[in-house]
Amino acid sequence: MRFEPSPARDRASRRSPRRRRRSHRDRRGRGLRAPLLPQSVPAWNSRSDEFDAVALEAFAEIDARWHDQISGLDVAVDDIPRLLPRDPETVQWPDEVTADGAVPLARLIPAGIDVHGAPTRAQIILFRRPLESRAKRGADLLELVHEVLVQQVATHLGVDEDTVDRGPE
């Protein structure tokens, strides 16, 4: 008795080694085998990661002074503002928006009720790209973000900006 493998089975056995190789590397075998940079190198962090660290540092000082009053306030970062004025030349922003001309830098969303009927917390949204374009990295960016956060917290609490910088009395 003579055994001959079926043609379908023969094709499947020929393809299986190639499939295993593709799962580890790209099609031509020239793909990256490891990340370009180790995680311990500062260049590993993206620009948004660096901005998040600046925002946390700027908010830490305000939070240390006003922790009890702003415990229900969240701070978030968005890349670009989703609200733009219809007429940039004669724009009038409400108090909840900190802007540089026609470009918003941050926005305060007061506490309320969402579409599902659940209560929401007050939230300050920092817009990363407009803030980064107005200040260089480092101390300038930290100072600008701190100034914007002071304005937004002052609006949230209904107090003067100098009072936020000094702390509660």
Short mmCIF file of N, CA and C in Angstrom, two decimals:
data_model
loop_
_atom_site.label_atom_id
_atom_site.label_comp_id
_atom_site.label_asym_id
_atom_site.label_seq_id
_atom_site.Cartn_x
_atom_site.Cartn_y
_atom_site.Cartn_z
N MET A 1 0.84 -1.16 0.00
CA MET A 1 0.00 0.00 0.00
C MET A 1 0.90 1.24 0.00
N ARG A 2 0.54 2.18 -0.81
CA ARG A 2 1.34 3.37 -0.97
C ARG A 2 0.56 4.58 -0.43
N PHE A 3 1.24 5.39 0.38
CA PHE A 3 0.58 6.56 0.97
C PHE A 3 1.07 7.81 0.27
N GLU A 4 0.13 8.60 -0.25
CA GLU A 4 0.47 9.88 -0.86
C GLU A 4 -0.28 10.97 -0.12
N PRO A 5 0.42 12.01 0.35
CA PRO A 5 -0.26 13.09 1.07
C PRO A 5 -1.18 13.86 0.13
N SER A 6 -2.25 14.36 0.72
CA SER A 6 -3.19 15.15 -0.10
C SER A 6 -2.54 16.48 -0.48
N PRO A 7 -2.89 17.06 -1.62
CA PRO A 7 -2.28 18.32 -2.05
C PRO A 7 -2.56 19.46 -1.07
N ALA A 8 -3.74 19.52 -0.46
CA ALA A 8 -4.06 20.59 0.48
C ALA A 8 -3.18 20.49 1.72
N ARG A 9 -2.98 19.27 2.19
CA ARG A 9 -2.15 19.08 3.37
C ARG A 9 -0.70 19.43 3.08
N ASP A 10 -0.25 19.12 1.89
CA ASP A 10 1.11 19.41 1.50
C ASP A 10 1.35 20.92 1.44
N ARG A 11 0.39 21.67 0.88
CA ARG A 11 0.52 23.13 0.82
C ARG A 11 0.52 23.75 2.22
N ALA A 12 -0.30 23.24 3.10
CA ALA A 12 -0.38 23.78 4.47
C ALA A 12 0.93 23.55 5.21
N SER A 13 1.56 22.40 5.01
CA SER A 13 2.80 22.14 5.71
C SER A 13 3.93 23.00 5.17
N ARG A 14 3.87 23.35 3.89
CA ARG A 14 4.89 24.22 3.33
C ARG A 14 4.75 25.67 3.82
N ARG A 15 3.54 26.13 4.09
CA ARG A 15 3.30 27.52 4.49
C ARG A 15 3.55 27.77 5.98
N SER A 16 3.40 26.77 6.79
CA SER A 16 3.49 27.00 8.23
C SER A 16 4.82 27.58 8.70
N PRO A 17 5.99 27.18 8.19
CA PRO A 17 7.23 27.82 8.67
C PRO A 17 7.28 29.32 8.35
N ARG A 18 6.78 29.72 7.19
CA ARG A 18 6.78 31.14 6.85
C ARG A 18 5.89 31.94 7.80
N ARG A 19 4.79 31.39 8.16
CA ARG A 19 3.88 32.09 9.06
C ARG A 19 4.53 32.31 10.42
N ARG A 20 5.27 31.36 10.89
CA ARG A 20 5.94 31.52 12.17
C ARG A 20 6.98 32.63 12.11
N ARG A 21 7.71 32.73 11.02
CA ARG A 21 8.71 33.78 10.90
C ARG A 21 8.06 35.15 10.83
N ARG A 22 6.94 35.29 10.18
CA ARG A 22 6.28 36.58 10.04
C ARG A 22 5.78 37.13 11.37
N SER A 23 5.43 36.27 12.28
CA SER A 23 4.92 36.76 13.55
C SER A 23 6.00 37.45 14.38
N HIS A 24 7.26 37.15 14.11
CA HIS A 24 8.34 37.75 14.88
C HIS A 24 8.98 38.95 14.19
N ARG A 25 8.90 39.03 12.89
CA ARG A 25 9.54 40.12 12.16
C ARG A 25 8.62 40.57 11.05
N ASP A 26 8.99 41.65 10.38
CA ASP A 26 8.15 42.14 9.30
C ASP A 26 8.34 41.29 8.04
N ARG A 27 7.70 41.65 6.97
CA ARG A 27 7.63 40.83 5.77
C ARG A 27 8.99 40.51 5.17
N ARG A 28 9.86 41.48 5.09
CA ARG A 28 11.17 41.26 4.47
C ARG A 28 12.26 40.91 5.46
N GLY A 29 11.93 40.86 6.74
CA GLY A 29 12.93 40.50 7.72
C GLY A 29 13.86 41.62 8.11
N ARG A 30 13.47 42.86 7.85
CA ARG A 30 14.33 43.99 8.17
C ARG A 30 13.73 44.88 9.26
N GLY A 31 12.80 44.40 10.00
CA GLY A 31 12.13 45.21 11.01
C GLY A 31 12.97 45.41 12.26
N LEU A 32 12.50 46.28 13.11
CA LEU A 32 13.19 46.52 14.37
C LEU A 32 13.07 45.31 15.28
N ARG A 33 14.12 44.98 15.94
CA ARG A 33 14.11 43.86 16.86
C ARG A 33 13.92 44.30 18.29
N ALA A 34 14.18 45.58 18.55
CA ALA A 34 14.04 46.12 19.90
C ALA A 34 13.70 47.61 19.78
N PRO A 35 13.22 48.22 20.84
CA PRO A 35 12.95 49.66 20.79
C PRO A 35 14.25 50.44 20.51
N LEU A 36 14.11 51.61 19.87
CA LEU A 36 15.27 52.42 19.56
C LEU A 36 15.94 52.99 20.80
N LEU A 37 15.12 53.38 21.78
CA LEU A 37 15.64 53.99 23.00
C LEU A 37 15.19 53.21 24.23
N PRO A 38 16.06 53.05 25.20
CA PRO A 38 15.61 52.43 26.45
C PRO A 38 14.73 53.40 27.24
N GLN A 39 13.90 52.88 28.10
CA GLN A 39 12.97 53.71 28.86
C GLN A 39 13.66 54.63 29.86
N SER A 40 14.89 54.35 30.20
CA SER A 40 15.61 55.17 31.17
C SER A 40 16.16 56.46 30.57
N VAL A 41 16.15 56.58 29.25
CA VAL A 41 16.67 57.77 28.57
C VAL A 41 15.60 58.85 28.53
N PRO A 42 15.94 60.13 28.78
CA PRO A 42 14.93 61.19 28.76
C PRO A 42 14.21 61.33 27.42
N ALA A 43 14.85 60.97 26.33
CA ALA A 43 14.20 61.10 25.02
C ALA A 43 13.07 60.10 24.83
N TRP A 44 12.93 59.14 25.73
CA TRP A 44 11.85 58.16 25.65
C TRP A 44 10.49 58.84 25.84
N ASN A 45 10.42 59.86 26.69
CA ASN A 45 9.17 60.56 26.96
C ASN A 45 8.74 61.38 25.76
N SER A 46 7.46 61.37 25.48
CA SER A 46 6.93 62.17 24.39
C SER A 46 6.69 63.60 24.87
N ARG A 47 6.36 64.48 23.95
CA ARG A 47 6.10 65.87 24.32
C ARG A 47 4.88 65.96 25.23
N SER A 48 3.89 65.12 24.97
CA SER A 48 2.70 65.16 25.82
C SER A 48 3.01 64.66 27.23
N ASP A 49 3.90 63.68 27.35
CA ASP A 49 4.32 63.21 28.68
C ASP A 49 5.04 64.32 29.45
N GLU A 50 5.90 65.05 28.75
CA GLU A 50 6.63 66.14 29.38
C GLU A 50 5.67 67.26 29.80
N PHE A 51 4.67 67.55 28.96
CA PHE A 51 3.70 68.58 29.31
C PHE A 51 2.87 68.15 30.52
N ASP A 52 2.49 66.89 30.57
CA ASP A 52 1.74 66.39 31.73
C ASP A 52 2.54 66.59 33.02
N ALA A 53 3.84 66.33 32.97
CA ALA A 53 4.68 66.53 34.15
C ALA A 53 4.74 68.00 34.54
N VAL A 54 4.81 68.89 33.55
CA VAL A 54 4.82 70.33 33.83
C VAL A 54 3.49 70.76 34.45
N ALA A 55 2.39 70.25 33.91
CA ALA A 55 1.06 70.60 34.45
C ALA A 55 0.91 70.11 35.89
N LEU A 56 1.39 68.92 36.19
CA LEU A 56 1.31 68.41 37.56
C LEU A 56 2.16 69.25 38.51
N GLU A 57 3.34 69.66 38.06
CA GLU A 57 4.21 70.48 38.89
C GLU A 57 3.59 71.85 39.15
N ALA A 58 2.97 72.43 38.12
CA ALA A 58 2.35 73.75 38.27
C ALA A 58 1.13 73.69 39.18
N PHE A 59 0.39 72.59 39.11
CA PHE A 59 -0.82 72.46 39.91
C PHE A 59 -0.51 72.06 41.36
N ALA A 60 0.64 71.45 41.59
CA ALA A 60 0.98 70.96 42.94
C ALA A 60 1.03 72.10 43.96
N GLU A 61 1.58 73.23 43.56
CA GLU A 61 1.68 74.37 44.47
C GLU A 61 0.29 74.92 44.82
N ILE A 62 -0.57 75.01 43.83
CA ILE A 62 -1.94 75.49 44.08
C ILE A 62 -2.69 74.49 44.95
N ASP A 63 -2.52 73.22 44.66
CA ASP A 63 -3.22 72.18 45.41
C ASP A 63 -2.76 72.15 46.86
N ALA A 64 -1.49 72.42 47.10
CA ALA A 64 -0.98 72.42 48.47
C ALA A 64 -1.65 73.52 49.31
N ARG A 65 -1.95 74.66 48.70
CA ARG A 65 -2.57 75.76 49.44
C ARG A 65 -4.08 75.65 49.52
N TRP A 66 -4.72 75.15 48.50
CA TRP A 66 -6.18 75.16 48.40
C TRP A 66 -6.77 73.76 48.35
N HIS A 67 -6.12 72.78 48.90
CA HIS A 67 -6.56 71.39 48.75
C HIS A 67 -8.01 71.16 49.19
N ASP A 68 -8.40 71.69 50.33
CA ASP A 68 -9.76 71.45 50.81
C ASP A 68 -10.81 72.07 49.91
N GLN A 69 -10.52 73.25 49.35
CA GLN A 69 -11.50 73.94 48.52
C GLN A 69 -11.57 73.39 47.10
N ILE A 70 -10.50 72.80 46.60
CA ILE A 70 -10.52 72.31 45.22
C ILE A 70 -10.45 70.78 45.14
N SER A 71 -10.89 70.11 46.18
CA SER A 71 -10.86 68.64 46.17
C SER A 71 -11.81 68.07 45.12
N GLY A 72 -12.84 68.82 44.73
CA GLY A 72 -13.77 68.34 43.71
C GLY A 72 -13.44 68.84 42.32
N LEU A 73 -12.22 69.29 42.10
CA LEU A 73 -11.79 69.85 40.81
C LEU A 73 -10.78 68.92 40.16
N ASP A 74 -11.02 68.59 38.90
CA ASP A 74 -10.10 67.76 38.14
C ASP A 74 -9.35 68.63 37.14
N VAL A 75 -8.13 68.24 36.81
CA VAL A 75 -7.34 68.92 35.79
C VAL A 75 -7.06 67.90 34.69
N ALA A 76 -7.37 68.29 33.46
CA ALA A 76 -7.16 67.42 32.30
C ALA A 76 -6.36 68.18 31.25
N VAL A 77 -5.73 67.43 30.35
CA VAL A 77 -4.97 68.02 29.26
C VAL A 77 -5.54 67.52 27.95
N ASP A 78 -5.80 68.44 27.03
CA ASP A 78 -6.24 68.10 25.69
C ASP A 78 -5.24 68.71 24.72
N ASP A 79 -5.05 68.10 23.58
CA ASP A 79 -4.06 68.61 22.64
C ASP A 79 -4.44 69.97 22.07
N ILE A 80 -5.63 70.06 21.53
CA ILE A 80 -6.07 71.31 20.91
C ILE A 80 -7.47 71.64 21.39
N PRO A 81 -7.84 72.93 21.36
CA PRO A 81 -9.20 73.28 21.79
C PRO A 81 -10.22 72.85 20.74
N ARG A 82 -11.34 72.37 21.22
CA ARG A 82 -12.42 71.96 20.32
C ARG A 82 -13.42 73.11 20.11
N LEU A 83 -13.23 74.22 20.84
CA LEU A 83 -14.10 75.36 20.69
C LEU A 83 -13.32 76.49 20.05
N LEU A 84 -13.82 76.99 18.97
CA LEU A 84 -13.19 78.10 18.28
C LEU A 84 -14.23 79.18 18.03
N PRO A 85 -13.82 80.44 18.04
CA PRO A 85 -14.79 81.52 17.83
C PRO A 85 -15.25 81.57 16.38
N ARG A 86 -16.47 82.01 16.17
CA ARG A 86 -16.97 82.16 14.80
C ARG A 86 -16.32 83.35 14.11
N ASP A 87 -16.13 84.42 14.85
CA ASP A 87 -15.49 85.62 14.30
C ASP A 87 -14.26 85.94 15.15
N PRO A 88 -13.07 85.51 14.72
CA PRO A 88 -11.87 85.69 15.55
C PRO A 88 -11.51 87.15 15.84
N GLU A 89 -11.97 88.08 15.02
CA GLU A 89 -11.60 89.48 15.22
C GLU A 89 -12.33 90.12 16.40
N THR A 90 -13.57 89.73 16.63
CA THR A 90 -14.38 90.34 17.70
C THR A 90 -14.81 89.29 18.71
N VAL A 91 -13.91 88.46 19.13
CA VAL A 91 -14.25 87.37 20.03
C VAL A 91 -14.39 87.90 21.47
N GLN A 92 -15.40 87.42 22.16
CA GLN A 92 -15.63 87.72 23.57
C GLN A 92 -15.76 86.38 24.31
N TRP A 93 -14.68 85.98 24.98
CA TRP A 93 -14.69 84.72 25.70
C TRP A 93 -15.35 84.91 27.06
N PRO A 94 -16.08 83.89 27.54
CA PRO A 94 -16.62 83.97 28.91
C PRO A 94 -15.50 83.83 29.93
N ASP A 95 -15.82 84.05 31.20
CA ASP A 95 -14.82 83.97 32.27
C ASP A 95 -14.22 82.57 32.40
N GLU A 96 -14.93 81.56 31.97
CA GLU A 96 -14.46 80.18 32.12
C GLU A 96 -13.35 79.82 31.14
N VAL A 97 -13.06 80.70 30.18
CA VAL A 97 -12.05 80.42 29.17
C VAL A 97 -10.89 81.40 29.33
N THR A 98 -9.68 80.85 29.45
CA THR A 98 -8.48 81.68 29.43
C THR A 98 -7.94 81.61 28.02
N ALA A 99 -7.79 82.77 27.38
CA ALA A 99 -7.41 82.77 25.97
C ALA A 99 -6.34 83.82 25.70
N ASP A 100 -5.64 83.61 24.61
CA ASP A 100 -4.70 84.58 24.08
C ASP A 100 -5.27 85.02 22.74
N GLY A 101 -6.03 86.10 22.76
CA GLY A 101 -6.72 86.55 21.55
C GLY A 101 -7.83 85.59 21.18
N ALA A 102 -7.75 85.05 19.98
CA ALA A 102 -8.79 84.14 19.50
C ALA A 102 -8.51 82.68 19.82
N VAL A 103 -7.38 82.40 20.47
CA VAL A 103 -7.01 81.01 20.75
C VAL A 103 -7.16 80.72 22.23
N PRO A 104 -8.05 79.79 22.61
CA PRO A 104 -8.19 79.43 24.02
C PRO A 104 -6.99 78.62 24.51
N LEU A 105 -6.57 78.90 25.74
CA LEU A 105 -5.46 78.18 26.36
C LEU A 105 -5.94 77.16 27.39
N ALA A 106 -7.08 77.46 28.02
CA ALA A 106 -7.65 76.57 29.03
C ALA A 106 -9.13 76.88 29.15
N ARG A 107 -9.86 75.91 29.70
CA ARG A 107 -11.30 76.09 29.88
C ARG A 107 -11.72 75.42 31.18
N LEU A 108 -12.63 76.08 31.88
CA LEU A 108 -13.20 75.53 33.11
C LEU A 108 -14.60 75.03 32.80
N ILE A 109 -14.84 73.77 33.08
CA ILE A 109 -16.17 73.20 32.92
C ILE A 109 -16.72 73.00 34.33
N PRO A 110 -17.77 73.74 34.68
CA PRO A 110 -18.29 73.63 36.06
C PRO A 110 -18.96 72.27 36.29
N ALA A 111 -19.11 71.95 37.56
CA ALA A 111 -19.78 70.70 37.93
C ALA A 111 -21.23 70.75 37.45
N GLY A 112 -21.75 69.61 37.13
CA GLY A 112 -23.13 69.56 36.63
C GLY A 112 -23.62 68.13 36.53
N ILE A 113 -24.51 67.91 35.58
CA ILE A 113 -25.11 66.60 35.34
C ILE A 113 -24.81 66.22 33.89
N ASP A 114 -24.33 64.97 33.67
CA ASP A 114 -24.04 64.55 32.30
C ASP A 114 -25.30 64.06 31.60
N VAL A 115 -25.17 63.56 30.38
CA VAL A 115 -26.33 63.15 29.57
C VAL A 115 -27.04 61.93 30.16
N HIS A 116 -26.37 61.17 31.01
CA HIS A 116 -26.97 59.99 31.62
C HIS A 116 -27.60 60.30 32.98
N GLY A 117 -27.50 61.55 33.42
CA GLY A 117 -28.08 61.94 34.69
C GLY A 117 -27.16 61.78 35.88
N ALA A 118 -25.91 61.42 35.64
CA ALA A 118 -24.94 61.26 36.73
C ALA A 118 -24.25 62.60 37.01
N PRO A 119 -23.95 62.89 38.27
CA PRO A 119 -23.27 64.15 38.56
C PRO A 119 -21.82 64.12 38.06
N THR A 120 -21.35 65.28 37.60
CA THR A 120 -19.97 65.40 37.14
C THR A 120 -19.21 66.36 38.03
N ARG A 121 -17.91 66.22 38.06
CA ARG A 121 -17.05 67.10 38.84
C ARG A 121 -16.61 68.27 37.97
N ALA A 122 -16.25 69.36 38.61
CA ALA A 122 -15.70 70.51 37.87
C ALA A 122 -14.35 70.10 37.28
N GLN A 123 -14.03 70.67 36.12
CA GLN A 123 -12.83 70.23 35.43
C GLN A 123 -12.17 71.41 34.72
N ILE A 124 -10.86 71.52 34.87
CA ILE A 124 -10.06 72.48 34.11
C ILE A 124 -9.38 71.70 33.00
N ILE A 125 -9.56 72.16 31.77
CA ILE A 125 -8.93 71.52 30.62
C ILE A 125 -7.85 72.46 30.09
N LEU A 126 -6.60 72.00 30.12
CA LEU A 126 -5.48 72.74 29.56
C LEU A 126 -5.28 72.29 28.12
N PHE A 127 -5.07 73.23 27.22
CA PHE A 127 -4.84 72.90 25.82
C PHE A 127 -3.34 72.95 25.56
N ARG A 128 -2.75 71.77 25.36
CA ARG A 128 -1.31 71.60 25.30
C ARG A 128 -0.65 72.35 24.15
N ARG A 129 -1.12 72.19 22.94
CA ARG A 129 -0.44 72.77 21.78
C ARG A 129 -0.42 74.30 21.82
N PRO A 130 -1.54 74.98 22.12
CA PRO A 130 -1.46 76.45 22.20
C PRO A 130 -0.54 76.93 23.33
N LEU A 131 -0.51 76.23 24.45
CA LEU A 131 0.37 76.62 25.55
C LEU A 131 1.83 76.41 25.17
N GLU A 132 2.13 75.30 24.54
CA GLU A 132 3.51 75.03 24.13
C GLU A 132 3.99 76.01 23.06
N SER A 133 3.09 76.46 22.21
CA SER A 133 3.52 77.39 21.16
C SER A 133 3.78 78.79 21.71
N ARG A 134 3.27 79.10 22.89
CA ARG A 134 3.46 80.43 23.47
C ARG A 134 4.62 80.49 24.46
N ALA A 135 5.18 79.37 24.82
CA ALA A 135 6.30 79.36 25.77
C ALA A 135 7.28 78.27 25.38
N LYS A 136 8.53 78.56 25.61
CA LYS A 136 9.56 77.55 25.40
C LYS A 136 9.44 76.49 26.49
N ARG A 137 10.12 75.41 26.30
CA ARG A 137 10.11 74.37 27.32
C ARG A 137 10.81 74.86 28.57
N GLY A 138 10.54 74.19 29.67
CA GLY A 138 11.24 74.50 30.92
C GLY A 138 10.50 75.50 31.76
N ALA A 139 11.25 76.47 32.29
CA ALA A 139 10.69 77.42 33.26
C ALA A 139 9.62 78.32 32.64
N ASP A 140 9.78 78.71 31.38
CA ASP A 140 8.77 79.56 30.74
C ASP A 140 7.43 78.84 30.63
N LEU A 141 7.48 77.60 30.22
CA LEU A 141 6.24 76.83 30.09
C LEU A 141 5.62 76.58 31.46
N LEU A 142 6.44 76.27 32.45
CA LEU A 142 5.94 76.05 33.80
C LEU A 142 5.26 77.31 34.33
N GLU A 143 5.86 78.46 34.11
CA GLU A 143 5.30 79.72 34.57
C GLU A 143 3.98 80.03 33.87
N LEU A 144 3.91 79.80 32.56
CA LEU A 144 2.67 80.05 31.82
C LEU A 144 1.56 79.12 32.27
N VAL A 145 1.86 77.84 32.42
CA VAL A 145 0.84 76.88 32.86
C VAL A 145 0.37 77.23 34.27
N HIS A 146 1.29 77.63 35.15
CA HIS A 146 0.90 78.03 36.50
C HIS A 146 -0.02 79.24 36.46
N GLU A 147 0.31 80.22 35.63
CA GLU A 147 -0.52 81.42 35.51
C GLU A 147 -1.92 81.08 35.01
N VAL A 148 -2.01 80.21 34.02
CA VAL A 148 -3.31 79.80 33.48
C VAL A 148 -4.10 79.04 34.54
N LEU A 149 -3.44 78.15 35.27
CA LEU A 149 -4.13 77.40 36.32
C LEU A 149 -4.62 78.32 37.44
N VAL A 150 -3.83 79.32 37.79
CA VAL A 150 -4.25 80.28 38.81
C VAL A 150 -5.51 81.00 38.35
N GLN A 151 -5.55 81.43 37.10
CA GLN A 151 -6.75 82.09 36.57
C GLN A 151 -7.96 81.18 36.62
N GLN A 152 -7.78 79.94 36.25
CA GLN A 152 -8.91 79.01 36.21
C GLN A 152 -9.39 78.66 37.62
N VAL A 153 -8.48 78.45 38.56
CA VAL A 153 -8.86 78.15 39.94
C VAL A 153 -9.55 79.35 40.57
N ALA A 154 -9.06 80.56 40.26
CA ALA A 154 -9.69 81.78 40.78
C ALA A 154 -11.12 81.89 40.26
N THR A 155 -11.33 81.57 39.00
CA THR A 155 -12.68 81.59 38.44
C THR A 155 -13.56 80.54 39.10
N HIS A 156 -13.00 79.36 39.32
CA HIS A 156 -13.75 78.28 39.96
C HIS A 156 -14.16 78.64 41.39
N LEU A 157 -13.24 79.23 42.13
CA LEU A 157 -13.52 79.57 43.53
C LEU A 157 -14.23 80.90 43.69
N GLY A 158 -14.22 81.74 42.66
CA GLY A 158 -14.84 83.05 42.75
C GLY A 158 -14.04 84.04 43.57
N VAL A 159 -12.71 83.91 43.51
CA VAL A 159 -11.83 84.81 44.24
C VAL A 159 -10.87 85.48 43.26
N ASP A 160 -10.09 86.42 43.78
CA ASP A 160 -9.10 87.12 42.96
C ASP A 160 -7.89 86.22 42.70
N GLU A 161 -7.19 86.45 41.59
CA GLU A 161 -6.02 85.64 41.25
C GLU A 161 -4.89 85.79 42.28
N ASP A 162 -4.74 87.00 42.82
CA ASP A 162 -3.70 87.19 43.84
C ASP A 162 -3.99 86.39 45.10
N THR A 163 -5.26 86.22 45.42
CA THR A 163 -5.64 85.43 46.57
C THR A 163 -5.28 83.97 46.37
N VAL A 164 -5.42 83.47 45.14
CA VAL A 164 -5.07 82.07 44.86
C VAL A 164 -3.56 81.89 45.03
N ASP A 165 -2.78 82.86 44.58
CA ASP A 165 -1.31 82.76 44.74
C ASP A 165 -0.87 82.82 46.19
N ARG A 166 -1.54 83.64 47.00
CA ARG A 166 -1.17 83.79 48.41
C ARG A 166 -1.66 82.62 49.26
N GLY A 167 -2.80 82.07 48.93
CA GLY A 167 -3.38 80.99 49.71
C GLY A 167 -4.56 81.48 50.52
N PRO A 168 -5.35 80.57 51.06
CA PRO A 168 -6.52 80.97 51.85
C PRO A 168 -6.08 81.64 53.16
N GLU A 169 -6.90 82.54 53.62
CA GLU A 169 -6.56 83.27 54.84
C GLU A 169 -7.28 82.73 56.03
#
